[in-house]
PDB file of C-alpha atoms in Angstrom:
ATOM      1  CA  MET A   1      22.038  20.680  81.087  1.00 89.00           C
ATOM      2  CA  LYS A   2      21.476  17.603  78.929  1.00 95.00           C
ATOM      3  CA  THR A   3      21.098  17.724  75.175  1.00 98.00           C
ATOM      4  CA  THR A   4      20.170  14.763  72.976  1.00 98.00           C
ATOM      5  CA  HIS A   5      21.540  14.162  69.492  1.00 98.00           C
ATOM      6  CA  THR A   6      21.522  11.529  66.758  1.00 98.00           C
ATOM      7  CA  LEU A   7      24.540  10.456  64.731  1.00 98.00           C
ATOM      8  CA  THR A   8      23.454   8.850  61.461  1.00 98.00           C
ATOM      9  CA  THR A   9      25.982   6.395  60.063  1.00 96.00           C
ATOM     10  CA  ALA A  10      25.736   4.167  57.013  1.00 95.00           C
ATOM     11  CA  ASP A  11      23.799   1.498  58.885  1.00 97.00           C
ATOM     12  CA  ALA A  12      22.641   2.922  62.227  1.00 98.00           C
ATOM     13  CA  ASP A  13      21.137   5.944  63.954  1.00 98.00           C
ATOM     14  CA  LEU A  14      23.029   6.356  67.225  1.00 98.00           C
ATOM     15  CA  VAL A  15      21.279   8.437  69.873  1.00 98.00           C
ATOM     16  CA  TYR A  16      23.523  10.049  72.470  1.00 98.00           C
ATOM     17  CA  ASP A  17      23.250  12.546  75.296  1.00 98.00           C
ATOM     18  CA  VAL A  18      25.690  15.272  76.281  1.00 98.00           C
ATOM     19  CA  HIS A  19      25.493  16.325  79.926  1.00 97.00           C
ATOM     20  CA  GLY A  20      27.241  19.681  80.142  1.00 96.00           C
ATOM     21  CA  PRO A  21      29.028  21.990  77.721  1.00 96.00           C
ATOM     22  CA  LEU A  22      31.156  21.146  74.703  1.00 95.00           C
ATOM     23  CA  PRO A  23      33.840  22.347  74.488  1.00 92.00           C
ATOM     24  CA  THR A  24      34.151  21.499  78.165  1.00 93.00           C
ATOM     25  CA  ALA A  25      34.242  24.329  80.688  1.00 88.00           C
ATOM     26  CA  ASP A  26      37.591  23.283  82.197  1.00 87.00           C
ATOM     27  CA  GLY A  27      39.319  22.038  79.056  1.00 90.00           C
ATOM     28  CA  ARG A  28      39.370  18.471  80.348  1.00 93.00           C
ATOM     29  CA  PRO A  29      38.194  15.789  77.884  1.00 96.00           C
ATOM     30  CA  PRO A  30      34.575  14.688  78.169  1.00 97.00           C
ATOM     31  CA  LEU A  31      33.845  11.534  80.136  1.00 98.00           C
ATOM     32  CA  PHE A  32      32.145   8.806  78.116  1.00 98.00           C
ATOM     33  CA  MET A  33      30.011   6.297  80.039  1.00 98.00           C
ATOM     34  CA  ILE A  34      29.098   3.197  78.046  1.00 98.00           C
ATOM     35  CA  GLY A  35      27.376  -0.113  78.717  1.00 98.00           C
ATOM     36  CA  GLN A  36      25.906  -3.133  76.925  1.00 97.00           C
ATOM     37  CA  PRO A  37      23.139  -4.192  76.930  1.00 96.00           C
ATOM     38  CA  MET A  38      22.580  -1.259  79.295  1.00 96.00           C
ATOM     39  CA  ASP A  39      21.767   1.925  77.425  1.00 97.00           C
ATOM     40  CA  ALA A  40      22.166   5.532  78.531  1.00 98.00           C
ATOM     41  CA  THR A  41      19.374   5.330  81.120  1.00 97.00           C
ATOM     42  CA  GLY A  42      21.582   3.172  83.339  1.00 97.00           C
ATOM     43  CA  PHE A  43      24.114   5.962  83.788  1.00 98.00           C
ATOM     44  CA  ALA A  44      21.691   8.679  84.934  1.00 96.00           C
ATOM     45  CA  ALA A  45      22.645   8.357  88.607  1.00 97.00           C
ATOM     46  CA  LEU A  46      26.388   8.346  87.933  1.00 98.00           C
ATOM     47  CA  ALA A  47      26.205  11.225  85.451  1.00 98.00           C
ATOM     48  CA  ALA A  48      24.245  13.279  87.990  1.00 97.00           C
ATOM     49  CA  ARG A  49      27.003  12.647  90.528  1.00 97.00           C
ATOM     50  CA  SER A  50      29.668  13.710  88.014  1.00 97.00           C
ATOM     51  CA  ALA A  51      28.236  17.169  87.410  1.00 94.00           C
ATOM     52  CA  GLU A  52      31.685  18.762  87.435  1.00 94.00           C
ATOM     53  CA  ARG A  53      32.417  16.919  84.175  1.00 96.00           C
ATOM     54  CA  THR A  54      30.886  16.954  80.724  1.00 97.00           C
ATOM     55  CA  VAL A  55      29.520  13.417  80.429  1.00 98.00           C
ATOM     56  CA  VAL A  56      28.502  11.652  77.209  1.00 98.00           C
ATOM     57  CA  THR A  57      26.200   8.618  77.258  1.00 98.00           C
ATOM     58  CA  TYR A  58      24.704   6.695  74.347  1.00 98.00           C
ATOM     59  CA  ASP A  59      22.428   3.831  73.360  1.00 98.00           C
ATOM     60  CA  PRO A  60      24.292   1.071  71.485  1.00 98.00           C
ATOM     61  CA  ARG A  61      22.869   0.235  68.082  1.00 98.00           C
ATOM     62  CA  GLY A  62      19.648  -1.737  68.286  1.00 97.00           C
ATOM     63  CA  LEU A  63      19.192  -0.895  71.971  1.00 97.00           C
ATOM     64  CA  GLY A  64      17.178   1.852  73.611  1.00 97.00           C
ATOM     65  CA  ARG A  65      16.628   4.714  71.182  1.00 98.00           C
ATOM     66  CA  SER A  66      19.308   3.730  68.652  1.00 98.00           C
ATOM     67  CA  VAL A  67      18.131   2.065  65.452  1.00 98.00           C
ATOM     68  CA  ARG A  68      20.197  -0.301  63.349  1.00 97.00           C
ATOM     69  CA  ARG A  69      19.768  -0.806  59.611  1.00 97.00           C
ATOM     70  CA  ASP A  70      22.455  -3.427  59.015  1.00 96.00           C
ATOM     71  CA  GLY A  71      20.011  -6.340  58.978  1.00 96.00           C
ATOM     72  CA  ARG A  72      21.640  -7.961  62.015  1.00 96.00           C
ATOM     73  CA  VAL A  73      20.472  -8.649  65.546  1.00 96.00           C
ATOM     74  CA  ASP A  74      23.740  -9.727  67.164  1.00 97.00           C
ATOM     75  CA  HIS A  75      25.985  -7.458  69.202  1.00 97.00           C
ATOM     76  CA  THR A  76      29.735  -7.569  68.623  1.00 98.00           C
ATOM     77  CA  PRO A  77      32.536  -5.634  70.330  1.00 98.00           C
ATOM     78  CA  GLU A  78      34.087  -4.681  67.002  1.00 98.00           C
ATOM     79  CA  THR A  79      30.916  -3.096  65.600  1.00 98.00           C
ATOM     80  CA  GLN A  80      30.178  -1.297  68.836  1.00 98.00           C
ATOM     81  CA  ALA A  81      33.781  -0.068  69.030  1.00 98.00           C
ATOM     82  CA  ASP A  82      33.415   1.381  65.543  1.00 98.00           C
ATOM     83  CA  ASP A  83      30.255   3.170  66.678  1.00 98.00           C
ATOM     84  CA  VAL A  84      31.949   4.631  69.771  1.00 98.00           C
ATOM     85  CA  HIS A  85      34.845   5.781  67.590  1.00 98.00           C
ATOM     86  CA  ALA A  86      32.369   7.464  65.239  1.00 98.00           C
ATOM     87  CA  LEU A  87      30.767   9.275  68.186  1.00 98.00           C
ATOM     88  CA  ILE A  88      34.121  10.511  69.456  1.00 97.00           C
ATOM     89  CA  GLN A  89      34.929  11.799  65.977  1.00 97.00           C
ATOM     90  CA  GLU A  90      31.489  13.412  65.660  1.00 97.00           C
ATOM     91  CA  LEU A  91      31.999  15.344  68.883  1.00 95.00           C
ATOM     92  CA  GLY A  92      35.490  16.425  67.888  1.00 94.00           C
ATOM     93  CA  ALA A  93      36.457  16.198  71.530  1.00 87.00           C
ATOM     94  CA  GLY A  94      38.853  13.276  71.589  1.00 84.00           C
ATOM     95  CA  PRO A  95      40.769  11.733  73.052  1.00 97.00           C
ATOM     96  CA  VAL A  96      38.215  11.187  75.822  1.00 98.00           C
ATOM     97  CA  GLU A  97      38.140   9.616  79.241  1.00 98.00           C
ATOM     98  CA  MET A  98      35.893   6.571  79.582  1.00 98.00           C
ATOM     99  CA  PHE A  99      34.009   4.616  82.213  1.00 98.00           C
ATOM    100  CA  ALA A 100      32.621   1.395  80.770  1.00 98.00           C
ATOM    101  CA  SER A 101      30.682  -1.306  82.572  1.00 98.00           C
ATOM    102  CA  SER A 102      29.793  -4.931  81.850  1.00 98.00           C
ATOM    103  CA  GLY A 103      29.470  -5.504  78.092  1.00 98.00           C
ATOM    104  CA  GLY A 104      30.391  -1.858  77.631  1.00 98.00           C
ATOM    105  CA  ALA A 105      33.749  -2.614  79.236  1.00 98.00           C
ATOM    106  CA  VAL A 106      34.312  -5.237  76.537  1.00 98.00           C
ATOM    107  CA  THR A 107      33.408  -2.680  73.861  1.00 98.00           C
ATOM    108  CA  ALA A 108      35.814  -0.212  75.460  1.00 98.00           C
ATOM    109  CA  LEU A 109      38.692  -2.703  75.400  1.00 98.00           C
ATOM    110  CA  ALA A 110      37.995  -3.166  71.690  1.00 98.00           C
ATOM    111  CA  VAL A 111      38.040   0.628  71.231  1.00 98.00           C
ATOM    112  CA  VAL A 112      41.482   0.858  72.819  1.00 98.00           C
ATOM    113  CA  ALA A 113      42.772  -1.988  70.634  1.00 98.00           C
ATOM    114  CA  ARG A 114      41.277  -0.675  67.378  1.00 98.00           C
ATOM    115  CA  TYR A 115      41.560   3.088  67.947  1.00 98.00           C
ATOM    116  CA  PRO A 116      44.439   3.638  70.386  1.00 97.00           C
ATOM    117  CA  GLY A 117      44.294   7.411  70.080  1.00 97.00           C
ATOM    118  CA  ASP A 118      40.656   7.717  71.179  1.00 98.00           C
ATOM    119  CA  VAL A 119      40.879   7.239  74.955  1.00 98.00           C
ATOM    120  CA  THR A 120      43.339   8.661  77.484  1.00 98.00           C
ATOM    121  CA  VAL A 121      42.125   6.635  80.472  1.00 98.00           C
ATOM    122  CA  LEU A 122      39.674   3.740  80.576  1.00 98.00           C
ATOM    123  CA  VAL A 123      38.038   2.360  83.708  1.00 98.00           C
ATOM    124  CA  ALA A 124      36.685  -1.013  82.560  1.00 98.00           C
ATOM    125  CA  HIS A 125      34.260  -2.195  85.224  1.00 98.00           C
ATOM    126  CA  GLU A 126      33.632  -5.949  85.427  1.00 98.00           C
ATOM    127  CA  PRO A 127      34.018  -7.031  81.781  1.00 98.00           C
ATOM    128  CA  PRO A 128      32.187 -10.410  81.491  1.00 98.00           C
ATOM    129  CA  LEU A 129      34.892 -12.153  79.432  1.00 98.00           C
ATOM    130  CA  ILE A 130      33.851 -15.640  80.450  1.00 98.00           C
ATOM    131  CA  THR A 131      36.325 -17.612  78.338  1.00 98.00           C
ATOM    132  CA  LEU A 132      39.310 -16.044  80.140  1.00 98.00           C
ATOM    133  CA  THR A 133      38.699 -17.800  83.467  1.00 98.00           C
ATOM    134  CA  PRO A 134      40.223 -21.220  84.200  1.00 97.00           C
ATOM    135  CA  ASP A 135      36.735 -22.751  84.041  1.00 98.00           C
ATOM    136  CA  GLY A 136      35.961 -21.082  80.718  1.00 98.00           C
ATOM    137  CA  PRO A 137      34.371 -24.176  79.080  1.00 98.00           C
ATOM    138  CA  ALA A 138      32.086 -24.660  82.085  1.00 98.00           C
ATOM    139  CA  ALA A 139      31.170 -20.950  82.004  1.00 98.00           C
ATOM    140  CA  VAL A 140      30.228 -21.297  78.343  1.00 98.00           C
ATOM    141  CA  ARG A 141      28.074 -24.299  79.283  1.00 98.00           C
ATOM    142  CA  ALA A 142      26.382 -22.247  82.014  1.00 98.00           C
ATOM    143  CA  ARG A 143      25.725 -19.439  79.533  1.00 98.00           C
ATOM    144  CA  ALA A 144      24.134 -21.919  77.119  1.00 98.00           C
ATOM    145  CA  ALA A 145      21.874 -23.204  79.906  1.00 97.00           C
ATOM    146  CA  VAL A 146      20.549 -19.673  80.471  1.00 98.00           C
ATOM    147  CA  ARG A 147      19.654 -19.408  76.801  1.00 97.00           C
ATOM    148  CA  GLU A 148      18.038 -22.840  76.887  1.00 97.00           C
ATOM    149  CA  ALA A 149      15.834 -21.847  79.839  1.00 96.00           C
ATOM    150  CA  TYR A 150      14.862 -18.649  78.018  1.00 96.00           C
ATOM    151  CA  GLU A 151      14.083 -20.435  74.753  1.00 97.00           C
ATOM    152  CA  LYS A 152      12.005 -23.128  76.475  1.00 96.00           C
ATOM    153  CA  ARG A 153      10.121 -21.131  79.100  1.00 95.00           C
ATOM    154  CA  GLY A 154      10.410 -17.426  78.381  1.00 96.00           C
ATOM    155  CA  TRP A 155      11.816 -14.302  79.983  1.00 96.00           C
ATOM    156  CA  GLY A 156      11.122 -15.044  83.649  1.00 96.00           C
ATOM    157  CA  ALA A 157      12.749 -18.469  83.488  1.00 96.00           C
ATOM    158  CA  GLY A 158      15.682 -17.124  81.519  1.00 96.00           C
ATOM    159  CA  MET A 159      16.268 -14.247  83.918  1.00 96.00           C
ATOM    160  CA  ALA A 160      16.009 -16.551  86.927  1.00 96.00           C
ATOM    161  CA  ALA A 161      18.638 -18.797  85.340  1.00 97.00           C
ATOM    162  CA  PHE A 162      20.794 -15.741  84.616  1.00 96.00           C
ATOM    163  CA  VAL A 163      20.609 -14.526  88.210  1.00 95.00           C
ATOM    164  CA  ALA A 164      21.466 -18.000  89.470  1.00 96.00           C
ATOM    165  CA  MET A 165      24.489 -18.095  87.147  1.00 97.00           C
ATOM    166  CA  THR A 166      25.790 -14.622  87.933  1.00 97.00           C
ATOM    167  CA  SER A 167      25.383 -15.055  91.702  1.00 96.00           C
ATOM    168  CA  TRP A 168      27.173 -18.432  91.824  1.00 98.00           C
ATOM    169  CA  GLU A 169      30.407 -18.142  93.796  1.00 98.00           C
ATOM    170  CA  GLY A 170      33.548 -19.816  92.497  1.00 98.00           C
ATOM    171  CA  GLU A 171      34.034 -22.015  89.466  1.00 98.00           C
ATOM    172  CA  PHE A 172      31.124 -23.711  87.728  1.00 98.00           C
ATOM    173  CA  THR A 173      31.402 -27.248  89.030  1.00 98.00           C
ATOM    174  CA  GLU A 174      29.016 -30.173  88.609  1.00 97.00           C
ATOM    175  CA  ALA A 175      27.354 -29.011  91.810  1.00 97.00           C
ATOM    176  CA  TYR A 176      26.206 -25.950  89.891  1.00 97.00           C
ATOM    177  CA  PHE A 177      24.837 -27.954  86.973  1.00 97.00           C
ATOM    178  CA  ASP A 178      23.143 -30.475  89.281  1.00 97.00           C
ATOM    179  CA  GLN A 179      20.904 -27.780  90.778  1.00 95.00           C
ATOM    180  CA  PRO A 180      17.191 -27.791  89.925  1.00 95.00           C
ATOM    181  CA  GLU A 181      16.043 -25.246  87.376  1.00 92.00           C
ATOM    182  CA  ALA A 182      15.813 -21.766  88.862  1.00 93.00           C
ATOM    183  CA  ASP A 183      12.265 -20.819  89.830  1.00 93.00           C
ATOM    184  CA  PRO A 184      11.217 -17.385  88.512  1.00 93.00           C
ATOM    185  CA  ALA A 185       8.891 -16.869  91.479  1.00 92.00           C
ATOM    186  CA  ALA A 186      11.824 -17.222  93.871  1.00 90.00           C
ATOM    187  CA  PHE A 187      13.315 -14.110  92.269  1.00 87.00           C
ATOM    188  CA  GLY A 188      10.037 -12.212  91.999  1.00 88.00           C
ATOM    189  CA  MET A 189       9.849 -12.745  88.252  1.00 89.00           C
ATOM    190  CA  PRO A 190       6.856 -13.722  86.127  1.00 91.00           C
ATOM    191  CA  ALA A 191       6.378 -17.362  85.173  1.00 88.00           C
ATOM    192  CA  GLU A 192       4.209 -16.432  82.197  1.00 92.00           C
ATOM    193  CA  ASP A 193       5.795 -16.603  78.751  1.00 93.00           C
ATOM    194  CA  ASP A 194       5.054 -13.603  76.527  1.00 93.00           C
ATOM    195  CA  GLY A 195       6.525 -15.376  73.505  1.00 94.00           C
ATOM    196  CA  SER A 196       9.392 -12.948  72.870  1.00 94.00           C
ATOM    197  CA  ARG A 197      12.896 -14.329  72.387  1.00 96.00           C
ATOM    198  CA  ASP A 198      14.881 -11.209  71.486  1.00 95.00           C
ATOM    199  CA  ASP A 199      16.332 -10.234  74.856  1.00 96.00           C
ATOM    200  CA  PRO A 200      19.994  -9.264  74.282  1.00 96.00           C
ATOM    201  CA  LEU A 201      21.022 -10.614  77.686  1.00 95.00           C
ATOM    202  CA  LEU A 202      19.255 -13.981  77.660  1.00 97.00           C
ATOM    203  CA  SER A 203      19.457 -14.967  73.990  1.00 97.00           C
ATOM    204  CA  ASP A 204      22.659 -15.663  72.089  1.00 97.00           C
ATOM    205  CA  ARG A 205      22.677 -12.154  70.593  1.00 97.00           C
ATOM    206  CA  SER A 206      25.443 -10.931  72.917  1.00 97.00           C
ATOM    207  CA  TRP A 207      27.556 -14.093  72.985  1.00 97.00           C
ATOM    208  CA  ALA A 208      30.206 -12.345  70.888  1.00 98.00           C
ATOM    209  CA  ILE A 209      30.576  -9.897  73.787  1.00 98.00           C
ATOM    210  CA  SER A 210      31.055 -12.454  76.557  1.00 98.00           C
ATOM    211  CA  GLY A 211      33.159 -14.696  74.293  1.00 98.00           C
ATOM    212  CA  TYR A 212      35.482 -11.900  73.131  1.00 98.00           C
ATOM    213  CA  ARG A 213      39.251 -12.400  73.384  1.00 97.00           C
ATOM    214  CA  PRO A 214      40.850  -8.964  73.823  1.00 98.00           C
ATOM    215  CA  ASP A 215      43.967  -8.103  71.852  1.00 98.00           C
ATOM    216  CA  ILE A 216      46.288  -7.817  74.825  1.00 97.00           C
ATOM    217  CA  ASP A 217      49.309  -6.701  72.786  1.00 98.00           C
ATOM    218  CA  ALA A 218      47.331  -3.896  71.151  1.00 98.00           C
ATOM    219  CA  ILE A 219      45.848  -2.778  74.467  1.00 98.00           C
ATOM    220  CA  THR A 220      49.125  -2.773  76.373  1.00 97.00           C
ATOM    221  CA  GLY A 221      50.802  -1.058  73.427  1.00 98.00           C
ATOM    222  CA  ALA A 222      48.259   1.762  73.338  1.00 98.00           C
ATOM    223  CA  PRO A 223      48.890   5.056  75.174  1.00 98.00           C
ATOM    224  CA  THR A 224      45.653   4.580  77.138  1.00 98.00           C
ATOM    225  CA  ARG A 225      45.871   4.064  80.898  1.00 98.00           C
ATOM    226  CA  VAL A 226      43.617   1.033  81.350  1.00 98.00           C
ATOM    227  CA  VAL A 227      42.185   0.222  84.774  1.00 98.00           C
ATOM    228  CA  ILE A 228      40.266  -3.018  85.346  1.00 98.00           C
ATOM    229  CA  ALA A 229      37.736  -2.440  88.121  1.00 98.00           C
ATOM    230  CA  VAL A 230      35.720  -4.863  90.241  1.00 98.00           C
ATOM    231  CA  GLY A 231      33.014  -4.336  92.844  1.00 98.00           C
ATOM    232  CA  GLU A 232      33.958  -5.324  96.369  1.00 98.00           C
ATOM    233  CA  GLU A 233      30.859  -7.556  96.519  1.00 98.00           C
ATOM    234  CA  SER A 234      31.643  -9.259  93.192  1.00 98.00           C
ATOM    235  CA  ARG A 235      35.013 -10.800  93.900  1.00 97.00           C
ATOM    236  CA  ALA A 236      33.791 -14.429  94.126  1.00 98.00           C
ATOM    237  CA  VAL A 237      31.113 -14.374  91.410  1.00 98.00           C
ATOM    238  CA  GLN A 238      31.554 -14.697  87.668  1.00 98.00           C
ATOM    239  CA  THR A 239      32.111 -11.041  86.739  1.00 98.00           C
ATOM    240  CA  GLY A 240      34.566 -10.649  89.587  1.00 98.00           C
ATOM    241  CA  ARG A 241      36.522 -13.650  88.371  1.00 98.00           C
ATOM    242  CA  THR A 242      36.452 -12.457  84.741  1.00 98.00           C
ATOM    243  CA  SER A 243      37.725  -9.070  85.916  1.00 98.00           C
ATOM    244  CA  ALA A 244      40.601 -10.739  87.750  1.00 98.00           C
ATOM    245  CA  ALA A 245      41.466 -12.809  84.675  1.00 98.00           C
ATOM    246  CA  THR A 246      41.439  -9.713  82.453  1.00 98.00           C
ATOM    247  CA  ALA A 247      43.642  -7.757  84.841  1.00 98.00           C
ATOM    248  CA  GLU A 248      46.068 -10.675  85.047  1.00 98.00           C
ATOM    249  CA  LEU A 249      46.376 -10.801  81.258  1.00 97.00           C
ATOM    250  CA  LEU A 250      47.132  -7.081  81.253  1.00 97.00           C
ATOM    251  CA  GLY A 251      49.720  -7.564  84.009  1.00 97.00           C
ATOM    252  CA  GLN A 252      48.044  -5.306  86.539  1.00 95.00           C
ATOM    253  CA  PRO A 253      46.239  -5.563  89.867  1.00 95.00           C
ATOM    254  CA  LEU A 254      42.491  -5.219  90.120  1.00 97.00           C
ATOM    255  CA  THR A 255      41.127  -1.873  91.271  1.00 98.00           C
ATOM    256  CA  VAL A 256      38.311  -2.309  93.789  1.00 98.00           C
ATOM    257  CA  PHE A 257      35.160  -0.181  93.674  1.00 98.00           C
ATOM    258  CA  PRO A 258      32.253  -0.034  96.119  1.00 98.00           C
ATOM    259  CA  SER A 259      29.280  -2.362  95.851  1.00 97.00           C
ATOM    260  CA  HIS A 260      28.400  -4.882  93.122  1.00 97.00           C
ATOM    261  CA  HIS A 261      28.117  -5.247  89.325  1.00 97.00           C
ATOM    262  CA  GLY A 262      25.636  -2.372  89.217  1.00 96.00           C
ATOM    263  CA  GLY A 263      27.277  -0.434  92.004  1.00 97.00           C
ATOM    264  CA  PHE A 264      26.742   2.926  90.288  1.00 97.00           C
ATOM    265  CA  LEU A 265      22.939   2.471  90.120  1.00 97.00           C
ATOM    266  CA  ASP A 266      20.474   4.084  92.480  1.00 94.00           C
ATOM    267  CA  GLY A 267      17.180   2.418  93.393  1.00 85.00           C
ATOM    268  CA  GLU A 268      15.567   3.040  90.009  1.00 83.00           C
ATOM    269  CA  PHE A 269      16.280  -0.458  88.706  1.00 81.00           C
ATOM    270  CA  GLY A 270      15.450  -2.394  91.858  1.00 77.00           C
ATOM    271  CA  TYR A 271      18.953  -3.458  92.877  1.00 84.00           C
ATOM    272  CA  PRO A 272      20.613  -0.289  94.170  1.00 91.00           C
ATOM    273  CA  GLY A 273      24.328   0.014  94.582  1.00 96.00           C
ATOM    274  CA  LYS A 274      26.228   2.776  96.331  1.00 97.00           C
ATOM    275  CA  PRO A 275      26.225   5.549  93.713  1.00 97.00           C
ATOM    276  CA  ASP A 276      27.639   8.267  95.972  1.00 98.00           C
ATOM    277  CA  GLU A 277      30.617   6.169  97.047  1.00 98.00           C
ATOM    278  CA  PHE A 278      31.025   4.788  93.537  1.00 98.00           C
ATOM    279  CA  ALA A 279      31.177   8.267  91.997  1.00 98.00           C
ATOM    280  CA  ARG A 280      33.811   9.363  94.518  1.00 98.00           C
ATOM    281  CA  ARG A 281      35.907   6.289  93.750  1.00 98.00           C
ATOM    282  CA  LEU A 282      35.593   6.830  90.013  1.00 98.00           C
ATOM    283  CA  ARG A 283      36.740  10.422  90.409  1.00 97.00           C
ATOM    284  CA  GLU A 284      39.809   9.260  92.351  1.00 97.00           C
ATOM    285  CA  VAL A 285      40.734   6.625  89.785  1.00 98.00           C
ATOM    286  CA  LEU A 286      40.256   8.899  86.785  1.00 97.00           C
ATOM    287  CA  ASP A 287      42.431  11.515  88.492  1.00 95.00           C
ATOM    288  CA  GLY A 288      45.126   8.903  89.057  1.00 89.00           C
ATOM    289  CA  ALA A 289      44.933   9.295  92.803  1.00 68.00           C
ATOM    290  CA  ALA A 290      44.121   5.642  93.491  1.00 60.00           C
TER     291      ALA A 290
END
């Protein structure tokens, strides 16, 4: 059973879903699943495959159903961490367990640093911390080129450039930058420009997420068991390399999961992963069995 609620803070209305009972049936903490810019809809398949747990999902402020009133359009790990902390307090069910993916994994690392008593175990799946890799300056340049394509030619061009960037294997060398502009049609994307420039993935609105420098001392000093996870198909691409860099800073090995960056997705979003295998692996890791 899923119930939907809204937490009203001073400057945002945060919409969240609770899948299962609270207090939990087995006394185990609820399992938070968070993303960015992915909202709660992206975790439907994984939550359905975690039916033995009470799962909490939410829409980050300004995304999906959640409304922000702070007059800002940018997304920062610190603000989102404060929101997640407020949700945990609202539920009165902390400390929680957490699975966080992509930008949500960055938010989750900020939660552990800022609120060390909130999370018992965190599985941070492919945090896109692009400045941590040895080719960080080139990665920042590649990110800027995605925004430039978006600003000049619209969503299809920007998304084509984003796919080209995130599927590039290895460091961003001059060979990468010497490529012709990515063709939207080659990726099945529209060439028409609808005039919008507010996409949180393609604009600079989420640059504070990908440019975040985690507080390693605070994270390693927290009681949280932090696991940095990577998809088996992602090892050579940017998010695989950022995951490896993050794990190295934390002094731990990478934990490998099935599939790719969206490995927990079913076919709903057009790039299915392996949600059954992913859910089994997540259960093992949360239980400390792997």
